[in-house]
Amino acid sequence: MSVSLTRWLPGLLLTAALPLLAHAEGPQYGPELQGFDYPYTLKHFAFQSQGQSLQMGYMDVAAHGKANGRTVVLMHGKNFCGATWDSSIQALSEAGYRVVAPDQIGFCTSSKPDHYQYTFQQLAANTQQLLKALGIQKATLLGHSTGGMLATRYALQYPDQVEQLALVNPIGLEDWKALGVPYRSVDQWYQRELKVTAQGIRDYERSTYYDGRWKPEFDRWVDMLAGLSNGPGKTQVAWNSALIYDMIFTQPVYYEFKDLKMPTLLLIGTSDTTAIGKDIAPPEVKAKIGHYEVLGKQVAKLIPQSTLVEFPGLGHAPQMEEPAQFHQALLGWLNKTNPVR
C-alpha cells in the first residue's frame, strides 16, 4: 500500500495543479477558435478549394441605421481576426452599411488545412465566392495589416466588383526581400510559431504596433491569438501560420499599387514600425524598413485616386487604438467618394 501511495500521490498533486497552471497561462481555444466569443453571430460558408472541403467563418451584420444599400467587406490582419473589427462593424452598421467580416482560410474560425497553397489570389477568390453566395455584387473593401495586402490583390483581381478601397496600416508598402531582409523558410517559420506565448505577443505588439504603449482592452485580442496558438490545434495552427508568413513575404503587391482603378484611402498610424522579418534583418536593413510615417506618403503617390489620412502618434491599429477618431475619418471619406449607383 505504501508503494502505491508513493507512486500515485505525485500524480494526484500534479493533476490538481494543472487547472491553476492553465489559468495562469491564459485561455485555450480550439483549432477554429472554438470557445472564443464573437461580437456578432458567427456563420460558416462551406466550399471546395484545392480539392478540399473547407469552411470560412464570417459575420454578416445588417445596417442598424438607415440602410444605404451599400456593403463594406472587412479583411483582417495576420495577428487579428474578424472579431477584432468589432467597433468598426458597429460604426459602419450604425451609418447604414451592411458589413461582412470573414475569417480567411488558415485564420481564426476558419479551416486550417494540412496542405494548402496560400496565395493572395486564392484568398481573394475564396472571399469572392463567399460574397457571391451572399448575393453581393459590388462592395467597398476595408483591409487592415495583411488584410490590406489581400484587399489590394482583390481590388486588382476583381476591379469591377470594388467600389472603394480603404487600407488601414497595410503591410506590403515595401518589398522586404528586395530591401535585403533574409528569407526565412516555412520550416523555420513553423518552429518559430510553435513557441508563441501570450507574453511574447504582447511584447511584440506593444513595441512594434503601439510605440511602447498598451491599453487593457488589447489583452482580449492577445488572449485570442495565444489561446488559438496554444490550444489543442497547436501544430495545425502553427503550420498554417508558417505558410501564411511565407505568402506575405514572397508575394508583394507593392509593384501594382499603380494599377488600382478605384478611389483608395490610406489610413496610417504613423508610429507603426511593422516589417516582416525585421527581427532577423541586418542592422542596416532593419534601420530602413517599417517606417509608416514615410511609407504612407510614398505609396499615396503611387495610387492614382488616393487619399492619405495620417494619425500622428497612433500605431498599427488606429481603428482599435482611437476608434472614434478613426471612424470619423473613414466615414467622412466613404460619404465623400460615394459611388453613383
Coordinates of C-alpha atoms in Angstrom, one line a residue, residues 5 16 19 84 94 103 113 116 182 189 229 273 284 301 309 327 333 336:
L5 CA 0.7 5.8 -2.4
A16 CA -4.7 19.2 -9.0
P19 CA -6.1 24.0 -13.8
T84 CA -11.2 42.5 -33.8
E94 CA -25.0 52.4 -37.5
D103 CA -12.0 35.0 -41.3
P113 CA -5.9 22.6 -43.9
Y116 CA -2.8 24.3 -49.0
P182 CA 16.8 37.4 -45.3
W189 CA 8.6 29.9 -39.5
S229 CA -1.8 29.1 -30.9
T273 CA 7.1 50.1 -37.3
E284 CA 21.5 48.5 -41.8
K301 CA 1.9 58.9 -54.6
V309 CA -5.2 60.3 -43.8
H327 CA -14.3 56.1 -37.8
W333 CA -14.2 59.6 -46.9
K336 CA -17.4 61.9 -50.0

